[in-house]
Short mmCIF file of C-alpha atoms and ligand atoms in Angstrom, two decimals:
data_model
loop_
_atom_site.label_atom_id
_atom_site.label_comp_id
_atom_site.label_asym_id
_atom_site.label_seq_id
_atom_site.Cartn_x
_atom_site.Cartn_y
_atom_site.Cartn_z
CA MET A 1 39.16 8.24 -15.38
CA SER A 2 37.35 6.67 -17.68
CA ARG A 3 37.37 7.19 -21.49
CA GLU A 4 34.78 4.80 -22.22
CA PRO A 5 31.13 6.80 -24.15
CA SER A 6 28.87 5.25 -22.32
CA THR A 7 27.98 7.49 -19.13
CA ASP A 8 26.30 4.66 -17.24
CA ALA A 9 29.08 2.79 -16.50
CA PRO A 10 32.27 2.93 -14.04
CA PRO A 11 35.43 2.27 -16.17
CA ARG A 12 36.00 -1.82 -16.70
CA SER A 13 39.10 -1.24 -14.51
CA ARG A 14 39.37 -4.56 -12.79
CA PRO A 15 39.58 -7.84 -13.49
CA THR A 16 36.36 -10.03 -11.79
CA ALA A 17 38.07 -12.78 -10.20
CA ARG A 18 36.35 -16.02 -9.64
CA LEU A 19 36.34 -17.72 -6.37
CA ALA A 20 35.59 -21.16 -4.97
CA PRO A 21 33.02 -21.90 -2.61
CA ASP A 22 35.52 -23.12 -0.18
CA GLY A 23 37.39 -21.76 3.08
CA VAL A 24 39.59 -19.86 0.87
CA GLY A 25 37.44 -18.06 -1.56
CA LEU A 26 34.93 -17.46 1.08
CA THR A 27 37.80 -15.85 3.44
CA GLU A 28 38.45 -13.56 0.34
CA ALA A 29 35.05 -12.68 -0.66
CA ALA A 30 34.18 -11.26 2.98
CA ARG A 31 37.44 -9.24 3.15
CA LEU A 32 36.75 -7.95 0.14
CA LEU A 33 33.27 -7.06 0.98
CA ARG A 34 34.80 -5.86 4.60
CA ALA A 35 36.97 -3.68 2.45
CA GLY A 36 34.05 -2.06 0.67
CA ARG A 37 34.26 -4.07 -2.35
CA LEU A 38 31.88 -5.59 -4.80
CA VAL A 39 31.04 -9.80 -4.34
CA ALA A 40 28.63 -11.62 -6.35
CA PHE A 41 27.71 -14.83 -4.59
CA PRO A 42 24.81 -17.50 -5.26
CA THR A 43 22.06 -18.02 -3.43
CA GLU A 44 18.78 -20.64 -3.62
CA THR A 45 16.81 -17.81 -5.61
CA VAL A 46 19.07 -15.99 -7.68
CA TYR A 47 22.96 -14.52 -7.81
CA GLY A 48 23.02 -11.66 -5.84
CA LEU A 49 25.70 -8.63 -5.67
CA GLY A 50 26.82 -8.00 -2.38
CA ALA A 51 28.01 -5.17 -0.55
CA ASP A 52 28.48 -4.51 2.57
CA GLY A 53 24.99 -2.52 3.82
CA ARG A 54 26.85 -0.58 6.56
CA ASP A 55 29.28 0.95 3.52
CA ALA A 56 27.58 3.77 1.87
CA HIS A 57 30.70 4.09 -0.56
CA ALA A 58 30.54 0.45 -1.27
CA VAL A 59 26.22 0.47 -2.19
CA ALA A 60 27.28 3.73 -4.00
CA ALA A 61 29.29 1.63 -6.22
CA LEU A 62 27.02 -1.05 -6.14
CA TYR A 63 24.19 1.39 -7.55
CA ALA A 64 26.58 2.42 -10.41
CA ALA A 65 27.84 -1.09 -11.31
CA LYS A 66 24.18 -2.25 -11.67
CA GLY A 67 23.20 0.72 -13.57
CA ARG A 68 20.69 0.81 -11.09
CA PRO A 69 18.27 3.95 -10.35
CA ALA A 70 19.26 5.01 -6.85
CA PHE A 71 15.57 5.49 -5.70
CA ASN A 72 15.23 1.57 -5.73
CA PRO A 73 15.76 0.31 -1.94
CA LEU A 74 17.86 -3.05 -1.49
CA ILE A 75 17.76 -6.41 0.10
CA ALA A 76 19.75 -7.00 3.41
CA HIS A 77 21.15 -10.22 3.96
CA VAL A 78 21.61 -11.66 7.13
CA GLU A 79 22.72 -15.03 8.14
CA ASP A 80 20.17 -15.42 11.15
CA ALA A 81 16.99 -13.92 12.93
CA ASP A 82 18.99 -12.69 15.71
CA ARG A 83 21.01 -10.40 13.24
CA ALA A 84 17.58 -9.42 11.30
CA ARG A 85 16.16 -8.29 14.55
CA ALA A 86 19.26 -5.99 14.91
CA GLU A 87 18.33 -4.27 11.70
CA GLY A 88 14.19 -4.66 11.76
CA VAL A 89 11.27 -4.39 14.14
CA PHE A 90 9.43 -7.88 13.91
CA GLU A 91 5.81 -7.88 15.00
CA PRO A 92 4.21 -11.00 15.58
CA LEU A 93 3.29 -11.92 12.10
CA ALA A 94 6.77 -11.10 10.65
CA ALA A 95 8.11 -13.17 13.62
CA ALA A 96 5.97 -16.10 12.29
CA LEU A 97 6.78 -15.75 8.75
CA ALA A 98 10.49 -15.43 9.51
CA ARG A 99 10.02 -19.00 11.77
CA ALA A 100 8.35 -20.46 8.79
CA PHE A 101 10.24 -19.80 5.79
CA TRP A 102 13.93 -18.58 6.87
CA PRO A 103 16.30 -19.61 5.87
CA GLY A 104 14.35 -19.30 2.74
CA PRO A 105 13.27 -17.54 -0.48
CA LEU A 106 10.98 -14.84 1.63
CA THR A 107 11.85 -10.91 2.13
CA LEU A 108 10.09 -9.23 4.91
CA VAL A 109 9.77 -5.36 4.66
CA VAL A 110 9.58 -3.98 8.26
CA PRO A 111 10.16 -0.84 10.66
CA LEU A 112 13.80 -0.15 10.65
CA ALA A 113 15.05 -1.03 14.15
CA ALA A 114 17.08 2.14 16.12
CA THR A 115 19.93 -0.74 16.21
CA ALA A 116 19.97 -1.12 12.55
CA ALA A 117 23.67 -0.87 10.71
CA THR A 118 22.30 -0.90 7.25
CA CYS A 119 22.86 2.74 5.66
CA ASP A 120 20.11 5.22 4.64
CA LEU A 121 21.62 4.83 0.89
CA ALA A 122 20.60 1.16 0.85
CA ARG A 123 16.85 1.52 1.83
CA ALA A 124 16.83 4.54 -0.71
CA GLY A 125 15.83 6.77 2.62
CA LEU A 126 12.97 4.58 3.74
CA ASP A 127 12.05 4.22 7.39
CA THR A 128 11.81 0.46 6.59
CA ILE A 129 14.11 -2.25 5.52
CA ALA A 130 14.25 -5.74 3.19
CA LEU A 131 15.25 -8.37 5.02
CA ARG A 132 16.36 -11.91 4.18
CA VAL A 133 18.08 -14.99 5.56
CA PRO A 134 18.83 -16.90 2.36
CA ALA A 135 18.98 -21.10 2.62
CA HIS A 136 22.01 -21.26 0.34
CA PRO A 137 25.33 -22.81 2.51
CA VAL A 138 27.37 -20.66 0.71
CA ALA A 139 25.72 -17.63 1.35
CA LEU A 140 25.05 -18.34 4.89
CA ASP A 141 28.73 -19.13 5.63
CA LEU A 142 29.94 -15.62 3.72
CA LEU A 143 27.20 -14.00 5.67
CA ARG A 144 28.30 -15.20 8.97
CA ARG A 145 32.13 -14.59 8.14
CA VAL A 146 31.06 -10.79 7.22
CA ALA A 147 28.93 -10.40 10.09
CA GLY A 148 26.87 -7.79 8.79
CA PRO A 149 24.15 -7.17 6.75
CA VAL A 150 25.05 -7.66 3.29
CA VAL A 151 22.71 -5.62 0.61
CA ALA A 152 22.21 -7.64 -2.53
CA PRO A 153 20.09 -7.33 -5.83
CA SER A 154 20.17 -9.68 -8.37
CA ALA A 155 23.64 -9.91 -9.49
CA ASN A 156 22.53 -8.54 -13.27
CA ARG A 157 22.83 -5.21 -14.92
CA SER A 158 19.31 -3.03 -14.32
CA GLY A 159 16.56 -4.02 -16.06
CA ARG A 160 18.09 -7.30 -17.43
CA VAL A 161 17.23 -10.94 -16.83
CA SER A 162 18.11 -12.13 -13.11
CA PRO A 163 21.22 -14.49 -13.34
CA THR A 164 21.03 -17.93 -12.05
CA ALA A 165 24.51 -19.38 -12.55
CA PRO A 166 28.13 -17.70 -12.23
CA ALA A 167 28.35 -17.17 -16.05
CA HIS A 168 25.49 -14.70 -16.42
CA VAL A 169 26.87 -12.69 -13.72
CA ILE A 170 29.98 -12.83 -15.55
CA ASP A 171 27.81 -12.03 -18.74
CA ASP A 172 26.64 -8.62 -17.47
CA LEU A 173 28.96 -7.63 -15.00
CA ASP A 174 32.59 -8.63 -15.70
CA GLY A 175 35.37 -5.92 -15.28
CA ARG A 176 32.64 -3.95 -13.11
CA ILE A 177 32.88 -6.00 -9.75
CA ASP A 178 35.57 -7.61 -7.85
CA ALA A 179 34.63 -11.02 -7.68
CA VAL A 180 31.91 -13.84 -8.15
CA VAL A 181 31.96 -16.46 -5.94
CA ASP A 182 31.24 -19.80 -7.97
CA GLY A 183 28.10 -21.86 -6.21
CA GLY A 184 26.68 -23.67 -9.46
CA PRO A 185 23.03 -23.06 -10.43
CA ALA A 186 20.62 -21.40 -8.14
CA SER A 187 17.91 -24.11 -7.30
CA VAL A 188 14.77 -21.71 -7.13
CA GLY A 189 15.46 -19.57 -10.01
CA LEU A 190 13.06 -17.08 -9.35
CA GLU A 191 13.71 -13.88 -6.66
CA SER A 192 12.19 -14.14 -3.33
CA THR A 193 8.69 -13.34 -2.41
CA ILE A 194 8.48 -9.86 -0.67
CA VAL A 195 5.95 -9.60 2.10
CA ALA A 196 5.32 -6.11 3.96
CA CYS A 197 4.57 -6.25 7.73
CA LEU A 198 4.01 -2.82 8.67
CA GLY A 199 1.72 -1.30 11.27
CA GLY A 200 -0.03 -4.83 12.01
CA ARG A 201 -0.92 -5.27 8.95
CA TRP A 202 0.37 -7.39 5.87
CA ARG A 203 0.66 -7.49 1.88
CA LEU A 204 2.55 -9.43 -0.62
CA LEU A 205 4.86 -6.92 -2.61
CA ARG A 206 6.26 -9.50 -4.90
CA PRO A 207 5.79 -13.02 -5.84
CA GLY A 208 8.61 -15.39 -5.62
CA GLY A 209 10.06 -18.18 -4.39
CA VAL A 210 7.16 -19.35 -1.78
CA PRO A 211 3.67 -19.29 -2.96
CA ARG A 212 1.23 -16.99 -2.13
CA ALA A 213 -0.67 -19.92 -0.21
CA ALA A 214 1.99 -20.60 1.90
CA ILE A 215 2.36 -17.24 2.95
CA GLU A 216 -1.23 -17.38 3.61
CA ALA A 217 -1.40 -20.41 5.77
CA VAL A 218 0.83 -18.80 8.12
CA ALA A 219 -0.47 -15.08 7.90
CA GLY A 220 -4.43 -16.30 7.71
CA LEU A 221 -4.42 -17.42 11.54
CA GLY A 222 -5.96 -14.23 13.13
CA PHE A 223 -3.62 -11.61 11.45
CA ALA A 224 -4.56 -8.62 9.80
CA CYS A 225 -4.54 -8.26 5.88
CA GLU A 226 -4.11 -5.47 3.79
CA ALA A 227 -5.73 -4.71 0.21
CA GLN A 228 -3.03 -5.05 -2.51
CA GLU A 229 -3.56 -1.94 -4.75
CA ASP A 230 -0.95 0.09 -2.95
CA SER A 231 1.93 -2.39 -3.55
CA ARG A 232 3.74 -1.00 -6.51
CA LEU A 233 4.44 2.12 -4.27
CA LEU A 234 5.91 -0.15 -1.49
CA ALA A 235 7.76 -1.90 -4.01
CA PRO A 236 9.96 0.12 -6.46
CA GLY A 237 11.58 -2.63 -8.35
CA GLY A 238 8.11 -3.97 -9.00
CA LEU A 239 8.01 -1.27 -11.71
CA ALA A 240 7.01 -3.00 -15.39
CA SER A 241 9.80 -3.27 -17.58
CA HIS A 242 12.43 -5.58 -15.78
CA TYR A 243 13.87 -8.49 -16.60
CA ALA A 244 14.21 -7.37 -20.13
CA PRO A 245 16.03 -9.81 -22.64
CA ARG A 246 16.77 -8.01 -26.04
CA ALA A 247 13.85 -10.23 -28.03
CA ALA A 248 10.69 -8.99 -28.09
CA ILE A 249 8.62 -11.34 -25.77
CA ARG A 250 5.06 -12.79 -26.85
CA LEU A 251 3.13 -14.07 -24.28
CA GLY A 252 0.17 -16.75 -24.41
CA ALA A 253 1.32 -17.67 -27.68
CA LEU A 254 -0.50 -20.58 -29.49
CA THR A 255 1.50 -20.39 -32.56
CA VAL A 256 5.59 -19.38 -33.52
CA GLU A 257 6.40 -17.77 -36.27
CA PRO A 258 8.82 -18.42 -38.67
CA GLY A 259 12.41 -17.52 -37.25
CA GLU A 260 10.83 -16.71 -33.91
CA ALA A 261 12.31 -18.20 -30.65
CA ALA A 262 9.77 -20.38 -28.71
CA LEU A 263 9.72 -21.17 -24.66
CA LEU A 264 7.68 -23.66 -24.05
CA PHE A 265 5.82 -25.30 -20.94
CA GLY A 266 4.44 -28.63 -20.11
CA GLY A 267 5.53 -30.01 -23.61
CA ALA A 268 3.57 -27.84 -25.54
CA ARG A 269 3.58 -28.08 -29.04
CA PRO A 270 2.40 -24.79 -30.84
CA ALA A 271 1.72 -24.55 -34.44
CA GLY A 272 4.90 -23.33 -36.59
CA LEU A 273 7.17 -24.81 -33.86
CA ASP A 274 9.39 -26.93 -35.86
CA ASP A 275 9.96 -23.73 -37.68
CA ALA A 276 11.71 -21.93 -34.30
CA ALA A 277 15.14 -20.70 -34.05
CA GLU A 278 15.31 -22.65 -30.97
CA ALA A 279 12.97 -24.17 -28.47
CA LEU A 280 13.22 -24.79 -24.87
CA ASP A 281 10.95 -26.02 -22.55
CA LEU A 282 10.57 -24.93 -18.84
CA SER A 283 9.35 -28.56 -18.32
CA PRO A 284 8.21 -30.79 -20.22
CA SER A 285 6.42 -32.88 -17.37
CA GLY A 286 4.55 -29.63 -16.32
CA ASP A 287 6.69 -29.13 -12.99
CA LEU A 288 6.49 -25.71 -11.90
CA ALA A 289 9.34 -25.51 -9.40
CA GLU A 290 11.42 -26.79 -12.47
CA ALA A 291 10.15 -24.51 -15.11
CA ALA A 292 10.90 -21.23 -12.29
CA ALA A 293 14.49 -23.03 -11.97
CA ASN A 294 14.66 -22.91 -15.74
CA LEU A 295 13.20 -19.74 -16.18
CA PHE A 296 15.90 -16.64 -16.62
CA GLY A 297 18.31 -19.46 -18.07
CA HIS A 298 16.39 -20.25 -20.62
CA LEU A 299 15.31 -16.64 -21.32
CA ARG A 300 19.29 -16.05 -21.32
CA ARG A 301 19.98 -18.88 -24.39
CA LEU A 302 16.89 -18.05 -26.46
CA ASP A 303 17.84 -14.30 -26.63
CA ARG A 304 21.26 -15.28 -27.34
CA THR A 305 19.93 -16.96 -31.00
CA GLY A 306 19.29 -13.34 -32.05
CA ALA A 307 15.73 -14.25 -32.91
CA GLY A 308 13.44 -10.83 -32.54
CA SER A 309 10.94 -12.38 -30.44
CA ILE A 310 10.32 -15.23 -28.63
CA ALA A 311 6.86 -16.60 -28.10
CA VAL A 312 5.89 -18.16 -24.89
CA THR A 313 3.18 -20.76 -24.29
CA VAL A 314 0.92 -20.35 -21.34
CA VAL A 315 2.10 -21.31 -18.04
CA PRO A 316 -0.62 -21.97 -15.12
CA GLU A 317 -1.24 -19.23 -12.67
CA HIS A 318 -1.34 -21.54 -9.17
CA GLY A 319 1.69 -21.82 -7.38
CA LEU A 320 5.03 -20.84 -8.18
CA GLY A 321 3.22 -19.65 -11.73
CA GLU A 322 2.10 -16.64 -10.31
CA ALA A 323 5.81 -15.88 -10.30
CA ILE A 324 6.70 -16.94 -13.43
CA ASN A 325 4.25 -15.35 -15.09
CA ASP A 326 4.85 -11.94 -13.16
CA ARG A 327 8.22 -12.26 -14.57
CA LEU A 328 7.29 -13.27 -18.06
CA LYS A 329 4.51 -10.26 -18.09
CA ARG A 330 7.52 -7.99 -16.69
CA ALA A 331 10.22 -9.05 -19.56
CA ALA A 332 7.32 -8.56 -22.26
CA ALA A 333 6.70 -4.95 -21.05
CA PRO A 334 6.94 -2.09 -23.61
CA ARG A 335 10.59 -0.54 -23.04
O1 TXA B 401 16.04 -13.43 -4.28
C1 TXA B 401 16.01 -12.16 -4.30
O2 TXA B 401 15.24 -11.21 -3.71
C2 TXA B 401 17.21 -11.91 -4.63
C3 TXA B 401 18.50 -12.69 -3.93
C4 TXA B 401 19.57 -12.06 -4.35
O3 TXA B 401 18.05 -12.41 -2.44
N1 TXA B 401 17.40 -10.11 -4.05
C5 TXA B 401 16.64 -9.36 -5.27
O4 TXA B 401 16.86 -8.09 -5.13
O5 TXA B 401 15.81 -9.70 -5.84
P1 TXA B 401 16.40 -6.86 -5.90
O6 TXA B 401 17.26 -5.38 -5.62
O7 TXA B 401 16.40 -6.99 -7.43
O8 TXA B 401 14.66 -7.01 -5.37
C6 TXA B 401 14.64 -6.22 -4.10
C7 TXA B 401 13.03 -5.89 -4.16
C8 TXA B 401 12.81 -4.59 -4.82
O9 TXA B 401 11.64 -4.75 -5.76
C9 TXA B 401 13.11 -3.08 -4.09
O10 TXA B 401 12.13 -2.46 -4.58
C10 TXA B 401 12.21 -4.06 -2.74
O11 TXA B 401 13.28 -5.46 -2.72
N2 TXA B 401 12.61 -3.49 -1.38
C11 TXA B 401 13.80 -3.25 -0.76
N3 TXA B 401 13.54 -2.55 0.24
C12 TXA B 401 11.96 -2.04 0.30
C13 TXA B 401 11.30 -1.71 0.99
N4 TXA B 401 11.95 -1.16 2.40
N5 TXA B 401 10.08 -1.30 0.94
C14 TXA B 401 9.69 -1.87 0.15
N6 TXA B 401 10.35 -2.82 -0.95
C15 TXA B 401 11.31 -2.83 -0.82
MG1 MG B 402 16.49 -7.79 -9.62
#
């Protein structure tokens, strides 16, 4: 039994193994997952903390390791559209989006299929399921070996910044999970875009690695489109304070206060920058894809300076900027 004072944590009872992304490492990772253990693995968006989606005990252990509220449903990761169709029902629009963006940073929320293997707990009891085929070769190799849905939230403690490198996973979860597969830095750096396709309608539940305009280009062709107002109800993970560094976040900063850390975009030079505790530019050239890939890593680095707050200069709202600004607003939310 744990002697730790903390109530939210399982005991730090097990060393977290670091597995190579090769045949030996992935055989072990798949064995651990199938045995109900917790394994973090790389995807092109962020590192996921995986559990066998068929195994409610494993899923319960995952919620505990993350300290995640149990009402927050998980994304089931599968290796291809065939396995996705065993888990969920694909109406014409969902099928079109899957064809256009899988493998890739798109999650589709669809009605649960009668043949689904993913357990109720992983879906928080909903009669819908979130499915994604990731574009990372290591993730796909692992999913093929498991041959079943692997549910995976981002591999961070609940409410903390999402991990885009194995070291971030270790920072948050060392001793709480069985292994992490080292697949290097995540290339997209932002979580997947989530689109619900239910009852012949669709809505964007979370902006992410696929820009809204790319979804609209596929969905605009004769598919019905639902208003966005209720989206927070459908995606509980869209709740306000999330992605939170320890430091306060000050958005739209035109100046940097002495001792503040600074997160810049596009070569910005706000007044007071020379007295910043540390300054990092998401993309000196103003490239939003590069900014997305750097976002969570830069936030972690600035947070580690111990500065009380991080001044963030303006990031444009178009393309991937919508998802970047969404994550920054959550990081800035009162908590
Ligand atoms: O890029 C990603 O999506 C990463 C990587 C690891 O794949 N995963 C990720 O998972 O971001 P997570 O758990 O942090 O976010 C999952 C989101 C939550 O906002 C959750 O509420 C929503 O998906 N979700 C899951 N199932 C849902 C459902 N049936 N209906 C609506 N939203 C759902
Ligand atoms: Mg997350």
